[in-house]
Amino acid sequence: MIAPQGEFDFGTVPWLQEQIDTAVNEHGGVILEAGGITFIDPTILTLILATHQRIANLPPG
């Protein structure tokens, strides 16, 4: 699970992408606890949707 805090926009995509990639690679998935996010722009929403598609298409195992 990752629990980012604060504002997230285009400039924070690389950091959040790294956190998500690490979780997916180590655990096969990720839980995003978004309660601490105070602002999110469409770039981050795109990242979240792309991650969902990627995880949904992973082979079992």
PDB file of C-alpha atoms in Angstrom:
ATOM      1  CA  MET A   1       0.000   0.000   0.000  1.00  0.00           C
ATOM      2  CA  ILE A   2       1.175   3.493  -0.761  1.00  0.00           C
ATOM      3  CA  ALA A   3      -0.330   6.531   0.937  1.00  0.00           C
ATOM      4  CA  PRO A   4       0.797   9.730  -0.756  1.00  0.00           C
ATOM      5  CA  GLN A   5       0.129  13.004   1.052  1.00  0.00           C
ATOM      6  CA  GLY A   6      -0.448  16.498  -0.315  1.00  0.00           C
ATOM      7  CA  GLU A   7      -0.826  17.813  -3.844  1.00  0.00           C
ATOM      8  CA  PHE A   8      -0.147  15.719  -6.939  1.00  0.00           C
ATOM      9  CA  ASP A   9       0.255  17.075 -10.439  1.00  0.00           C
ATOM     10  CA  PHE A  10       2.448  16.690 -13.525  1.00  0.00           C
ATOM     11  CA  GLY A  11       5.615  17.373 -11.539  1.00  0.00           C
ATOM     12  CA  THR A  12       5.005  14.517  -9.108  1.00  0.00           C
ATOM     13  CA  VAL A  13       4.214  11.876 -11.734  1.00  0.00           C
ATOM     14  CA  PRO A  14       7.756  10.415 -11.775  1.00  0.00           C
ATOM     15  CA  TRP A  15       7.821   9.974  -7.982  1.00  0.00           C
ATOM     16  CA  LEU A  16       4.363   8.406  -7.836  1.00  0.00           C
ATOM     17  CA  GLN A  17       5.107   6.218 -10.881  1.00  0.00           C
ATOM     18  CA  GLU A  18       8.228   4.914  -9.140  1.00  0.00           C
ATOM     19  CA  GLN A  19       6.260   4.090  -5.981  1.00  0.00           C
ATOM     20  CA  ILE A  20       3.566   2.313  -7.990  1.00  0.00           C
ATOM     21  CA  ASP A  21       6.078   0.390 -10.127  1.00  0.00           C
ATOM     22  CA  THR A  22       7.933  -0.792  -7.038  1.00  0.00           C
ATOM     23  CA  ALA A  23       4.724  -2.046  -5.420  1.00  0.00           C
ATOM     24  CA  VAL A  24       3.546  -3.796  -8.580  1.00  0.00           C
ATOM     25  CA  ASN A  25       6.932  -5.405  -9.244  1.00  0.00           C
ATOM     26  CA  GLU A  26       7.382  -6.585  -5.649  1.00  0.00           C
ATOM     27  CA  HIS A  27       3.788  -7.552  -4.835  1.00  0.00           C
ATOM     28  CA  GLY A  28       1.920  -7.902  -8.132  1.00  0.00           C
ATOM     29  CA  GLY A  29      -0.409  -5.037  -7.280  1.00  0.00           C
ATOM     30  CA  VAL A  30      -0.838  -1.861  -5.319  1.00  0.00           C
ATOM     31  CA  ILE A  31      -3.353  -0.280  -2.984  1.00  0.00           C
ATOM     32  CA  LEU A  32      -3.486   3.494  -3.218  1.00  0.00           C
ATOM     33  CA  GLU A  33      -4.683   5.108   0.008  1.00  0.00           C
ATOM     34  CA  ALA A  34      -5.739   8.493  -1.348  1.00  0.00           C
ATOM     35  CA  GLY A  35      -7.203  10.004   1.831  1.00  0.00           C
ATOM     36  CA  GLY A  36      -4.190  12.275   2.325  1.00  0.00           C
ATOM     37  CA  ILE A  37      -4.216  13.729  -1.180  1.00  0.00           C
ATOM     38  CA  THR A  38      -5.437  17.323  -1.167  1.00  0.00           C
ATOM     39  CA  PHE A  39      -5.207  18.019  -4.910  1.00  0.00           C
ATOM     40  CA  ILE A  40      -4.907  15.793  -7.946  1.00  0.00           C
ATOM     41  CA  ASP A  41      -4.768  16.780 -11.599  1.00  0.00           C
ATOM     42  CA  PRO A  42      -5.721  14.748 -14.693  1.00  0.00           C
ATOM     43  CA  THR A  43      -2.119  13.614 -15.219  1.00  0.00           C
ATOM     44  CA  ILE A  44      -2.238  11.593 -12.023  1.00  0.00           C
ATOM     45  CA  LEU A  45      -5.674  10.215 -12.858  1.00  0.00           C
ATOM     46  CA  THR A  46      -4.252   9.001 -16.177  1.00  0.00           C
ATOM     47  CA  LEU A  47      -1.396   7.324 -14.284  1.00  0.00           C
ATOM     48  CA  ILE A  48      -3.846   5.574 -11.951  1.00  0.00           C
ATOM     49  CA  LEU A  49      -6.005   4.332 -14.832  1.00  0.00           C
ATOM     50  CA  ALA A  50      -2.963   3.118 -16.798  1.00  0.00           C
ATOM     51  CA  THR A  51      -1.742   1.261 -13.704  1.00  0.00           C
ATOM     52  CA  HIS A  52      -5.140  -0.387 -13.292  1.00  0.00           C
ATOM     53  CA  GLN A  53      -5.067  -1.577 -16.912  1.00  0.00           C
ATOM     54  CA  ARG A  54      -1.522  -2.874 -16.512  1.00  0.00           C
ATOM     55  CA  ILE A  55      -2.338  -4.823 -13.349  1.00  0.00           C
ATOM     56  CA  ALA A  56      -5.573  -6.200 -14.830  1.00  0.00           C
ATOM     57  CA  ASN A  57      -3.582  -7.584 -17.779  1.00  0.00           C
ATOM     58  CA  LEU A  58      -0.761  -9.231 -15.791  1.00  0.00           C
ATOM     59  CA  PRO A  59      -0.472 -12.964 -16.304  1.00  0.00           C
ATOM     60  CA  PRO A  60      -1.353 -15.032 -13.225  1.00  0.00           C
ATOM     61  CA  GLY A  61       1.426 -16.262 -11.098  1.00  0.00           C
TER      62      GLY A  61
END
